[in-house]
mmCIF file of C-alpha atoms in Angstrom:
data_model
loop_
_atom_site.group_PDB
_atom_site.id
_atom_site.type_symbol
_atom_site.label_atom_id
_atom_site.label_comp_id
_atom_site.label_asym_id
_atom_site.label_seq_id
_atom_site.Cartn_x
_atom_site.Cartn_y
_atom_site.Cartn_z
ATOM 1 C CA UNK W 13 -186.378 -24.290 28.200
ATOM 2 C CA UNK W 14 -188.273 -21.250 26.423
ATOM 3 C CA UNK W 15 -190.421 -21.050 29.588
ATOM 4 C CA UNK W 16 -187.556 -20.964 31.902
ATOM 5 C CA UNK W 17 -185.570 -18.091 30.029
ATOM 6 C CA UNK W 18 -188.812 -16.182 30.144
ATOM 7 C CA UNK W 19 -189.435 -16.593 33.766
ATOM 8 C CA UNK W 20 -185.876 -15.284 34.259
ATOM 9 C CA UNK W 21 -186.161 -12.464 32.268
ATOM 10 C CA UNK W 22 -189.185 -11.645 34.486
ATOM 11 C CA UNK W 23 -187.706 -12.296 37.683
ATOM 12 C CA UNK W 24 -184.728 -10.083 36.492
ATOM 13 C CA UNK W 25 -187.050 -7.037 35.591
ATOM 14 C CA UNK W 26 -189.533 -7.350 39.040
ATOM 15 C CA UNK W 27 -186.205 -7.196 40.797
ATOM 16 C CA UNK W 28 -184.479 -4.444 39.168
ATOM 17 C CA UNK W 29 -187.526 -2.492 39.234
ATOM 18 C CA UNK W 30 -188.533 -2.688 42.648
ATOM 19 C CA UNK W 31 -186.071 -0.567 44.298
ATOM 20 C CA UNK W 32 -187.379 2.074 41.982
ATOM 21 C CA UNK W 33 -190.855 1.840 42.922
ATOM 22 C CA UNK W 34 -189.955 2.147 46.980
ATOM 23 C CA UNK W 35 -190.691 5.991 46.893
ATOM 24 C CA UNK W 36 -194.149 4.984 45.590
ATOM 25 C CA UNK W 37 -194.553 1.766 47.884
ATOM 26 C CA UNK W 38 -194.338 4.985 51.098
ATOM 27 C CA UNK W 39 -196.396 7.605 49.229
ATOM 28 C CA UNK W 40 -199.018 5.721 47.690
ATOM 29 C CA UNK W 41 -199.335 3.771 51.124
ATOM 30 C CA UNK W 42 -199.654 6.958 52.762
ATOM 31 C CA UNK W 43 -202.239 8.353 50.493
ATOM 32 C CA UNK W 44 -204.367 4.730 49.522
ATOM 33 C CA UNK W 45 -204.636 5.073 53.727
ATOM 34 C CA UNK W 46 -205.675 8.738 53.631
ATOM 35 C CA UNK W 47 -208.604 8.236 50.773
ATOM 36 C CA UNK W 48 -209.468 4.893 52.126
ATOM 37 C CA UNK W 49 -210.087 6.596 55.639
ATOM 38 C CA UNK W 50 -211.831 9.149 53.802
ATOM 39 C CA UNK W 51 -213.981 6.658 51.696
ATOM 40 C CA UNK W 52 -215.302 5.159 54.857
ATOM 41 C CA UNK W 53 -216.303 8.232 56.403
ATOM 42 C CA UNK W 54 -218.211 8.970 53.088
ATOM 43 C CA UNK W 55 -220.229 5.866 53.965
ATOM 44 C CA UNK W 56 -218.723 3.618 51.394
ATOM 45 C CA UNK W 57 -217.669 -0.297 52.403
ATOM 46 C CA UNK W 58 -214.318 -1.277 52.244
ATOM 47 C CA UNK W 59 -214.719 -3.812 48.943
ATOM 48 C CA UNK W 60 -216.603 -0.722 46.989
ATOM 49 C CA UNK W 61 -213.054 1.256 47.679
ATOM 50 C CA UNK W 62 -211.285 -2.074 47.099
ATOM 51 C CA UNK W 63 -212.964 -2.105 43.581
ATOM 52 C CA UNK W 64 -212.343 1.833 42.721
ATOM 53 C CA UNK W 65 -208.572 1.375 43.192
ATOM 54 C CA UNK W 66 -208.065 -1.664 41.182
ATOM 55 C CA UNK W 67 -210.409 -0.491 38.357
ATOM 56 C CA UNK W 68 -210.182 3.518 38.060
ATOM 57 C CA UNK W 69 -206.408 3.530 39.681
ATOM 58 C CA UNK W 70 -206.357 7.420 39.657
ATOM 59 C CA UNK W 71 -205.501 8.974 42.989
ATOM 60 C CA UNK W 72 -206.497 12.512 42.087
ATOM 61 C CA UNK W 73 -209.929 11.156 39.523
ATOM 62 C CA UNK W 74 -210.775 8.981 42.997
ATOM 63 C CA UNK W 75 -210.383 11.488 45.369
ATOM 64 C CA UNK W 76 -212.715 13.829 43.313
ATOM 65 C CA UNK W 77 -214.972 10.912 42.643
ATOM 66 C CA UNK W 78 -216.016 10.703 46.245
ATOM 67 C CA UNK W 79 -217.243 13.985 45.793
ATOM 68 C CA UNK W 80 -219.406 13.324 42.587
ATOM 69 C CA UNK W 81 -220.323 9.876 44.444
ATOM 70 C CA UNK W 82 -221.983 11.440 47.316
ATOM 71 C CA UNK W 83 -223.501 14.152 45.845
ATOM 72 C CA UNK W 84 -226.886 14.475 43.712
ATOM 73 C CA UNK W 85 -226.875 12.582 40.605
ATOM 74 C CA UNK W 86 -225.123 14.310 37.267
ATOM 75 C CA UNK W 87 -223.381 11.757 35.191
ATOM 76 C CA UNK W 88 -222.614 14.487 32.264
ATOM 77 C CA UNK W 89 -220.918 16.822 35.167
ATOM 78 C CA UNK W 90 -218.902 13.624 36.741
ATOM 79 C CA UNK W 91 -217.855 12.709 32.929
ATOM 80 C CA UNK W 92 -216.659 15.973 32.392
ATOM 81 C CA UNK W 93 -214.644 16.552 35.462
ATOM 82 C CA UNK W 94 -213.097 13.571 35.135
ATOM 83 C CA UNK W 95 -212.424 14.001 31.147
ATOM 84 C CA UNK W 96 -210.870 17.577 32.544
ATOM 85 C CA UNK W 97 -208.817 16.181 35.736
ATOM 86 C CA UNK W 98 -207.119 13.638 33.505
ATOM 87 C CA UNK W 99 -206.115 15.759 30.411
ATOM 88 C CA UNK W 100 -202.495 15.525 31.800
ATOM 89 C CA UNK W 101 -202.805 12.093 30.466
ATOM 90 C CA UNK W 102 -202.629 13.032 26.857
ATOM 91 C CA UNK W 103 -199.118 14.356 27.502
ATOM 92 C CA UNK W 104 -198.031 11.479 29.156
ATOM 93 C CA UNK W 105 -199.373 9.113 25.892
ATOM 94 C CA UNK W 106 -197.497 11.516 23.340
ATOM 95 C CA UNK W 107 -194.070 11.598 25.614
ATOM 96 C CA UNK W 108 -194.871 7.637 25.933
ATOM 97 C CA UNK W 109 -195.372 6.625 22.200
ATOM 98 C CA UNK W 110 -191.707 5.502 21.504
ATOM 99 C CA UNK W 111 -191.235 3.666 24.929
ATOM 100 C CA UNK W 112 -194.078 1.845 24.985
ATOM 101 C CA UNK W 113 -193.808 0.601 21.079
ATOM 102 C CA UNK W 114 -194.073 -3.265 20.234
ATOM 103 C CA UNK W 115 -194.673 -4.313 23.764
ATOM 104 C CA UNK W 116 -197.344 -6.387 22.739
ATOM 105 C CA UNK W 117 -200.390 -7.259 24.975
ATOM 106 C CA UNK W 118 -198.981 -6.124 27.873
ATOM 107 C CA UNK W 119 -199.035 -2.413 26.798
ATOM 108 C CA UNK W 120 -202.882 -1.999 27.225
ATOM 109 C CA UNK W 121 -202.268 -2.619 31.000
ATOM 110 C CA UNK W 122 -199.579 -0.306 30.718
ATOM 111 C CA UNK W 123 -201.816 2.818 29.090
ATOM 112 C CA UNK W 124 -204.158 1.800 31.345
ATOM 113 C CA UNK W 125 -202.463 2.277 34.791
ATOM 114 C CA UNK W 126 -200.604 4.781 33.591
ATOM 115 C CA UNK W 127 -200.827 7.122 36.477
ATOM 116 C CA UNK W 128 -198.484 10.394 37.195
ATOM 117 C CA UNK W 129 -195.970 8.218 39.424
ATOM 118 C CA UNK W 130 -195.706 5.670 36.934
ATOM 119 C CA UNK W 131 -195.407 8.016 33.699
ATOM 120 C CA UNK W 132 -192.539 9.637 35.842
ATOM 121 C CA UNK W 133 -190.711 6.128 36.454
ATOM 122 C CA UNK W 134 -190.984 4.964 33.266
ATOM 123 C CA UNK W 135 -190.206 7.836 31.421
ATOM 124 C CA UNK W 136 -187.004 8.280 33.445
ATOM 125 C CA UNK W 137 -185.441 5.305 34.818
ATOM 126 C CA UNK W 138 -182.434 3.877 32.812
ATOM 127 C CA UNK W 139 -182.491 0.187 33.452
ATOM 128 C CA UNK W 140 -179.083 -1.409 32.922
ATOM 129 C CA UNK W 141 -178.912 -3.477 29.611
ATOM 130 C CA UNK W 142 -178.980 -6.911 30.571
ATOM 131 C CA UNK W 143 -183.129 -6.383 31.908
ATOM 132 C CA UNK W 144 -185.796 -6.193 29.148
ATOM 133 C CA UNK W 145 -187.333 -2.849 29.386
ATOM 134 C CA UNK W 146 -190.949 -3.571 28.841
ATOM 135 C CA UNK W 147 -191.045 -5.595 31.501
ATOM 136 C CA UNK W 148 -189.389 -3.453 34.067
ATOM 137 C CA UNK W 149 -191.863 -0.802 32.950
ATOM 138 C CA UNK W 150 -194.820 -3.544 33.481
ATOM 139 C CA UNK W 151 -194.036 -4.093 36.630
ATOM 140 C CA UNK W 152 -193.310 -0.487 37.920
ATOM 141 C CA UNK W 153 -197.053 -0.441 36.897
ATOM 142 C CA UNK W 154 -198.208 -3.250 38.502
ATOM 143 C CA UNK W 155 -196.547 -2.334 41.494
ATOM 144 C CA UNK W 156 -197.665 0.707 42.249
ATOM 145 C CA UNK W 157 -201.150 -0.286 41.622
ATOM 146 C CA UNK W 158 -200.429 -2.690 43.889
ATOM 147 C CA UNK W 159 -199.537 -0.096 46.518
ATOM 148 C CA UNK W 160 -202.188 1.521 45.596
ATOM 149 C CA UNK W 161 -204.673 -0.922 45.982
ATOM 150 C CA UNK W 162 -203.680 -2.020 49.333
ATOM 151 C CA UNK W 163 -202.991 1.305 51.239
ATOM 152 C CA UNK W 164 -206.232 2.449 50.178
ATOM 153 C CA UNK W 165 -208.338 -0.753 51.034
ATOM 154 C CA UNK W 166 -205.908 -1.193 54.570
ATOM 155 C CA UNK W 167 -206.995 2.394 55.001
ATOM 156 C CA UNK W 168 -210.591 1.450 55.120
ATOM 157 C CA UNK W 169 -210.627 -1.568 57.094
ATOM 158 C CA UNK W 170 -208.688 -0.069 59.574
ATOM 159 C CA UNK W 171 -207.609 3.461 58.985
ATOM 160 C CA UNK W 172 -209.510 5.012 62.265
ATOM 161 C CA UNK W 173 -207.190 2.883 64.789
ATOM 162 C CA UNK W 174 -203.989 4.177 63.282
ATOM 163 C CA UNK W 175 -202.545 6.687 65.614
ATOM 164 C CA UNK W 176 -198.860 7.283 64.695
ATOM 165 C CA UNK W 177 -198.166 10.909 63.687
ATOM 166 C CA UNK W 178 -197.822 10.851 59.717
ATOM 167 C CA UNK W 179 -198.395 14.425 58.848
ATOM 168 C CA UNK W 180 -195.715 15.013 55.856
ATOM 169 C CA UNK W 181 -195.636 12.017 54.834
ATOM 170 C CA UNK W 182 -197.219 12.904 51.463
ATOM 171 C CA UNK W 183 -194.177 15.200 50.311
ATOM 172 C CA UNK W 184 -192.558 11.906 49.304
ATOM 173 C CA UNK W 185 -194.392 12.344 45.766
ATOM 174 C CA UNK W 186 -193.089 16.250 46.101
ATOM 175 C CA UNK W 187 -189.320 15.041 46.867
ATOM 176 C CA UNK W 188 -189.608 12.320 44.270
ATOM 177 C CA UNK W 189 -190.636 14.615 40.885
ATOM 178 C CA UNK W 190 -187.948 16.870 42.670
ATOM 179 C CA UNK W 191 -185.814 14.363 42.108
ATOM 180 C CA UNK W 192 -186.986 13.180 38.359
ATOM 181 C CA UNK W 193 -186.496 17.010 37.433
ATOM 182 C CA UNK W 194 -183.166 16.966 38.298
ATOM 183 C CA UNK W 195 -182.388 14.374 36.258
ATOM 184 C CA UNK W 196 -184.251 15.021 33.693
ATOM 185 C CA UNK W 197 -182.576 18.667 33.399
ATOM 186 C CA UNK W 198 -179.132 16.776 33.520
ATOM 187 C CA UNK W 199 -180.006 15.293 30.760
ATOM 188 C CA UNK W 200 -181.731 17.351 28.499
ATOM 189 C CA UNK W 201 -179.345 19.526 25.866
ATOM 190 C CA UNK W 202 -181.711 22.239 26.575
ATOM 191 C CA UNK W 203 -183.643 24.090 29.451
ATOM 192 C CA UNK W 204 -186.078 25.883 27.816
ATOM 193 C CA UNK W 205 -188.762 23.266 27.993
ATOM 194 C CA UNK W 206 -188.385 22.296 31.164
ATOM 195 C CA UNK W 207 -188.021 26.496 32.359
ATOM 196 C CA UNK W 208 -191.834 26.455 30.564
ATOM 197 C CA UNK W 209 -192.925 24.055 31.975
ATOM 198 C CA UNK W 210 -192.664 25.667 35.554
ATOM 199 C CA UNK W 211 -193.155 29.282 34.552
ATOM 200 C CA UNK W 212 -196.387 28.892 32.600
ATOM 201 C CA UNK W 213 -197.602 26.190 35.430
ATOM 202 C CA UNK W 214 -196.987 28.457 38.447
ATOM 203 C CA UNK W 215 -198.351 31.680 36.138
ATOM 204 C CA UNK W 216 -201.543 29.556 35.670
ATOM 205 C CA UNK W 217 -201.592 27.959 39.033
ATOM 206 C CA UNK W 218 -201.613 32.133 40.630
ATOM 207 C CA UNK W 219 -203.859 33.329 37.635
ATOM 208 C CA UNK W 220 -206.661 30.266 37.609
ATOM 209 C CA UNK W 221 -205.983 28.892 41.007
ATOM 210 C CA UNK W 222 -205.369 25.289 42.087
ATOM 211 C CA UNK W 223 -208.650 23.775 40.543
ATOM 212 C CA UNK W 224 -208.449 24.926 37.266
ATOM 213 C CA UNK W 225 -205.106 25.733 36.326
ATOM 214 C CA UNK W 226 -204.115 22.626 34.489
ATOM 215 C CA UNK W 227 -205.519 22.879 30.920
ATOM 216 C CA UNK W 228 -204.699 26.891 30.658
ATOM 217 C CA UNK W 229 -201.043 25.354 31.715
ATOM 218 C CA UNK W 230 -201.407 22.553 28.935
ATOM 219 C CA UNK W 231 -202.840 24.880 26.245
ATOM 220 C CA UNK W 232 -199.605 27.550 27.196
ATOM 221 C CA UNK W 233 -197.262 24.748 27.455
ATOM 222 C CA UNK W 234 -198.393 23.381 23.636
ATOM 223 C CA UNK W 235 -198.974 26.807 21.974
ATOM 224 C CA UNK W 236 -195.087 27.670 23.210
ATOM 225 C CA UNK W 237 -193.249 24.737 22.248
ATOM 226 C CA UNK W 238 -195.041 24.907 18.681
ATOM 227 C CA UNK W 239 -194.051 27.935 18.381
ATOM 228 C CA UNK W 240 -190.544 27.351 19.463
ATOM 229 C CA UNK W 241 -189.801 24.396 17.130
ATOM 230 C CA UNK W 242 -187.523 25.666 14.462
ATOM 231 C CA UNK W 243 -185.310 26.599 17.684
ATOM 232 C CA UNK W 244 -185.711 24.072 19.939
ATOM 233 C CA UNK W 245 -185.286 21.176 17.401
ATOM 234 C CA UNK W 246 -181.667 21.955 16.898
ATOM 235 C CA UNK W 247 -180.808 22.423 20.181
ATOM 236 C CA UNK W 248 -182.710 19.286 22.024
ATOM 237 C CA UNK W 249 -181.083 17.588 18.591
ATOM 238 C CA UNK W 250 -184.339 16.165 17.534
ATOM 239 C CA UNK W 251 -183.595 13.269 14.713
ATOM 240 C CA UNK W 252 -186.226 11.887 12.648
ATOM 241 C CA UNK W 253 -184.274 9.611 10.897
ATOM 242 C CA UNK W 254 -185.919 6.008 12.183
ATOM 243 C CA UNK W 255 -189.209 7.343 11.171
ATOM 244 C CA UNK Z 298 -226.721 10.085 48.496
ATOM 245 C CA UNK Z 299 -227.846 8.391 44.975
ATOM 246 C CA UNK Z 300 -228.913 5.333 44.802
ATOM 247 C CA UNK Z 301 -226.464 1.912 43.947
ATOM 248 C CA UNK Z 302 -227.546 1.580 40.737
ATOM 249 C CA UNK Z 303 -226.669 5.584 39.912
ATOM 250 C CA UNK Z 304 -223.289 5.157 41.285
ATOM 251 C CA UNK Z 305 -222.546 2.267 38.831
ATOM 252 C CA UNK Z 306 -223.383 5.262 36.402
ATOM 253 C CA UNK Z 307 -221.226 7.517 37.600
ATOM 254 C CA UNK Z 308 -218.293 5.059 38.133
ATOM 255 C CA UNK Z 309 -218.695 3.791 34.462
ATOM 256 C CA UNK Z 310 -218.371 7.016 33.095
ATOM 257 C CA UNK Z 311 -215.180 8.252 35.556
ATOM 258 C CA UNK Z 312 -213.867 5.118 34.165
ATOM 259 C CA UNK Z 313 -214.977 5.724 30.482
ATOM 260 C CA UNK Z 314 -213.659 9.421 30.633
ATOM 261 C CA UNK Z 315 -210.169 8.056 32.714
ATOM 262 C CA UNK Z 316 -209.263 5.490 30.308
ATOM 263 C CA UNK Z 317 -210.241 7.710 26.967
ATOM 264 C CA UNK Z 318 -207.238 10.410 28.316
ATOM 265 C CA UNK Z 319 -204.675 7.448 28.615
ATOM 266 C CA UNK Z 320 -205.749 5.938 25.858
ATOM 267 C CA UNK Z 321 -206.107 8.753 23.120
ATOM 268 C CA UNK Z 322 -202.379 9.626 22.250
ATOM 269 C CA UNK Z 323 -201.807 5.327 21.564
ATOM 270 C CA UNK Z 324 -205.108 5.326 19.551
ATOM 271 C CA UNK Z 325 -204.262 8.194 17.244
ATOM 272 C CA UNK Z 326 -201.070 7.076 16.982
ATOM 273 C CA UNK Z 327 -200.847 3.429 16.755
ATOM 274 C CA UNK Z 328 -197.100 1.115 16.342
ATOM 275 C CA UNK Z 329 -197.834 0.418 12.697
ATOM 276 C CA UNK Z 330 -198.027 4.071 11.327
ATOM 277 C CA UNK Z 331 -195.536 6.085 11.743
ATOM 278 C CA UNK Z 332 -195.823 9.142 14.071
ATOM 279 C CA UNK Z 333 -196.342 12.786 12.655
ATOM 280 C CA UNK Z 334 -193.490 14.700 12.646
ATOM 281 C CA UNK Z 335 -194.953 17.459 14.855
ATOM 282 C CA UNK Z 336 -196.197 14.656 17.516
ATOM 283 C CA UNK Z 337 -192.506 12.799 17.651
ATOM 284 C CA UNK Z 338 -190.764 16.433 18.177
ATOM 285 C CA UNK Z 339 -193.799 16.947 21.141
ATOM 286 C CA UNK Z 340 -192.886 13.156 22.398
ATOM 287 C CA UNK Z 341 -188.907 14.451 22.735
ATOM 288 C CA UNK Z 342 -189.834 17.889 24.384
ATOM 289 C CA UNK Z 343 -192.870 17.765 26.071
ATOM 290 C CA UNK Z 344 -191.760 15.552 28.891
ATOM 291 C CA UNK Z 345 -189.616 18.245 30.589
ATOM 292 C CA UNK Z 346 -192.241 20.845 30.595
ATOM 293 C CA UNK Z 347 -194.559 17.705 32.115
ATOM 294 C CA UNK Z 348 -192.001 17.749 34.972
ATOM 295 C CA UNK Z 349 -192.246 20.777 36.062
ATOM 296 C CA UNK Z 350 -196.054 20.935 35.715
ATOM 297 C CA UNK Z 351 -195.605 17.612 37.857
ATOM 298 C CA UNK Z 352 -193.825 19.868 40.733
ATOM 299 C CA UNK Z 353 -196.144 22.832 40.806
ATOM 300 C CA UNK Z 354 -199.336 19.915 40.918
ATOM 301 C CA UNK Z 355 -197.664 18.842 44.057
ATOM 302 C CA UNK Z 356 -196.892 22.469 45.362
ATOM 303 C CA UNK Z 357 -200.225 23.425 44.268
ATOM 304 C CA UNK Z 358 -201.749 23.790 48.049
ATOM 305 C CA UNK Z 359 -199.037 25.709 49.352
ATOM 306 C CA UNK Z 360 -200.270 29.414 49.842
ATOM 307 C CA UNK Z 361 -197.285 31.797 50.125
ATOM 308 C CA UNK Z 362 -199.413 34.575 51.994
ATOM 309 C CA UNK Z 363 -200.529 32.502 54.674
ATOM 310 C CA UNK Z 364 -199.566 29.786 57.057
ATOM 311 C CA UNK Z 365 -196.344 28.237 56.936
ATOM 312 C CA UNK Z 366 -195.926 30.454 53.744
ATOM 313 C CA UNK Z 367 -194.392 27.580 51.888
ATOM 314 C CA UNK Z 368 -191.342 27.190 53.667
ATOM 315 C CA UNK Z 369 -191.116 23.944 55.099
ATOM 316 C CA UNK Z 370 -191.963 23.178 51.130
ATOM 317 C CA UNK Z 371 -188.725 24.784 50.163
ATOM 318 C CA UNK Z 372 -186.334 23.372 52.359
ATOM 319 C CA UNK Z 373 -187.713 20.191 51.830
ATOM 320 C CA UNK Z 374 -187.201 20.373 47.906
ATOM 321 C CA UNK Z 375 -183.554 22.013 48.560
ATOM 322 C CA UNK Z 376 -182.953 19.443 51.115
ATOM 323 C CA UNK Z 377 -183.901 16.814 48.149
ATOM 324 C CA UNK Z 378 -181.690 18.642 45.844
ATOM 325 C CA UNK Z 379 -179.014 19.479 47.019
ATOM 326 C CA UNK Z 380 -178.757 15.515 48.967
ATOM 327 C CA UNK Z 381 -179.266 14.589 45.615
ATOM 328 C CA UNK Z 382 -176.794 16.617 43.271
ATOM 329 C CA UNK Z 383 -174.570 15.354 46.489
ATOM 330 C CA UNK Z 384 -174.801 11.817 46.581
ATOM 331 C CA UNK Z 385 -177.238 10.879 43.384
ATOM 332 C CA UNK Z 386 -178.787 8.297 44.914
ATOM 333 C CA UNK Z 387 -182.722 8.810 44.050
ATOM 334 C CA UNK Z 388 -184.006 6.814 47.368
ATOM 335 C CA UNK Z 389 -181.664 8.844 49.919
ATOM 336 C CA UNK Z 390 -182.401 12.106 48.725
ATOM 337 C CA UNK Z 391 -186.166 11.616 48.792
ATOM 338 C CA UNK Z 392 -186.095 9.977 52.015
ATOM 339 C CA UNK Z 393 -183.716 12.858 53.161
ATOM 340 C CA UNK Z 394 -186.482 15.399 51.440
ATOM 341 C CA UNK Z 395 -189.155 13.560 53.137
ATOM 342 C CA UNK Z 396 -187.750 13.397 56.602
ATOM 343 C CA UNK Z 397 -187.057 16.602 56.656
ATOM 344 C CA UNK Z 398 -190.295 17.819 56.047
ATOM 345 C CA UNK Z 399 -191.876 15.728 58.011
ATOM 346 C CA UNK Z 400 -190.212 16.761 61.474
ATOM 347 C CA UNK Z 401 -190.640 20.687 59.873
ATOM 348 C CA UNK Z 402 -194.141 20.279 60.037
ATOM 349 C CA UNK Z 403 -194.824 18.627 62.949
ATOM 350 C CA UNK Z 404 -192.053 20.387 65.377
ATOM 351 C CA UNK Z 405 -191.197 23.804 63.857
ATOM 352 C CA UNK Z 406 -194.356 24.923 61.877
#
């Protein structure tokens, strides 16, 4: 009986989280098609690109990887581009640490396919009551690696005989943290964060230019908020009471 | 291009270097301890300044000065916004976003 109520609690989260993880299913099939097309032109088979989206699941870290894969040999300067390209990722753990406490086992899948698209979901989505949470978040995970994994290996199989005009396509990830702004800033008690947040990213993005504008933005972002605190404590009405 | 064996290398140590940054926050600051202070006031704010970093990322190959200067990028995100502030349903406004951009770039631009 156990068994069954678990298997319906799972059912119940894959199919409440699905419809949230359509804008991904497009995007990421768009993309996995783009870098598997661009893996095969590197010279790489399709079951090495196969392999590089189920274990490093990183669209950006990938992308740049086929870059450190085909050039000379430096595995200090790969480790440290990639250390650099996924600093992002410590925000995402801090802004994840309450959501993703006492999930068990399945939380070290979680962390680990933790990618921007999935951060964003999880961080955001309200599922109704009656639907665990840690599952729905599980499987937002596991679906868009899923997505993922197959665009990008479909891409290199076949990605040369594909001929229908997809240009644009990739602004679905644009319209979608569009859309996770909005809500966020509909929810939040106070703007200022979120205000940062674009102002020091598109200061650094003009000042250090789209390669290396990320952990300027990060260091701004952190220094600011710490130094806001005593202010913006009272008005995001930060408790610390369960603590 | 370096031989099999070197790309191993190189993969294992993307991975290693990957799964440190996701990793890291969860390590520090495990279930059974309870969070600093400084870190669970971060956890509350920080995600709305990630946001926006999370738009300009996206925007961050648009070039203003040249091109399309941007503005199929625009109308997209006010087509997104303002179908969204409209109806509030996340799939139609993104698809609406998307669309829109889509026949921008490949008709008008």
């Amino acid at each position: 009986m156990k068994l069954k109520e678990k298997s319906k609690t799972l059912k119940r989260a894959a199919y409440v989280a699905f419809p949230h993880s359509v804008p991904i299913l497009a995007g990421y099939g768009f993309l996995g098609l783009a870098y598997g097309i661009l893996m095969s032109v590197s010279g790489f088979s399709p079951f090495f690109t196969f392999m590089m989206s189920l274990i490093v699941f990183g669209g950006s870290t990938q992308i740049v990887a086929v870059e450190l894969l085909t050039a000379a040999f430096a595995p200090l300067h790969s480790f440290i581009i990639t250390f650099v390209l996924c600093a992002r990722h410590i925000f995402y753990g801090i802004s994840m640490l309450e959501k993703y406490k006492g999930l068990g086992l399945k939380k070290l899948y979680m962390i680990y396919g933790m990618v921007d698209e999935t951060f964003s979901i999880n961080y955001s989505a309200n599922p109704p009551d009656n639907v665990d949470r840690g599952w729905f978040m599980f499987f937002i995970t596991a679906f868009n690696h899923i997505y993922w994994i197959i665009g990008s290996t479909v891409g290199a199989l076949f990605g040369t005989m594909i001929n229908f005009n997809t240009e644009g396509i990739d602004f679905v990830m644009t319209s979608m943290f569009t859309v996770i702004f909005i809500e966020q800033w509909r929810k939040d008690k106070s703007h200022f964060s979120a205000l940062t947040g674009l102002a020091v990213c598109g200061i650094c993005l003009t000042v250090f230019g789209k390669d290396n504008f990320i952990i300027p933005s990060m260091v701004a972002i952190l220094i600011i908020l710490t130094v806001a605190k005593p202010y913006l404590e009272k008005k995001m009405e930060v408790t610390y009471d369960e603590l | 291009m370096m031989s099999f064996k070197h790309q191993l290398i190189t993969v294992a140590l993307i991975i290693l270097a990957t799964a440190i940054m996701r990793f890291l926050p969860f390590v520090l600051f495990p279930d059974n301890k309870p969070t600093p202070r400084f870190i669970h006031y971060l956890g509350v704010v920080l995600p709305a300044a990630v946001f926006g970093l999370l738009m300009v990322y996206a925007l961050k190959g648009v070039n203003v000065l040249d091109g399309s200067h941007g503005i199929p990028e625009l109308i997209g995100i006010a087509v997104t916004a303002g179908v969204h502030l409209w109806k509030k349903q996340m799939l139609l406004s993104i698809s609406a976003g998307t669309i829109c951009y889509m026949l921008l770039v490949q008709f008008v631009f």
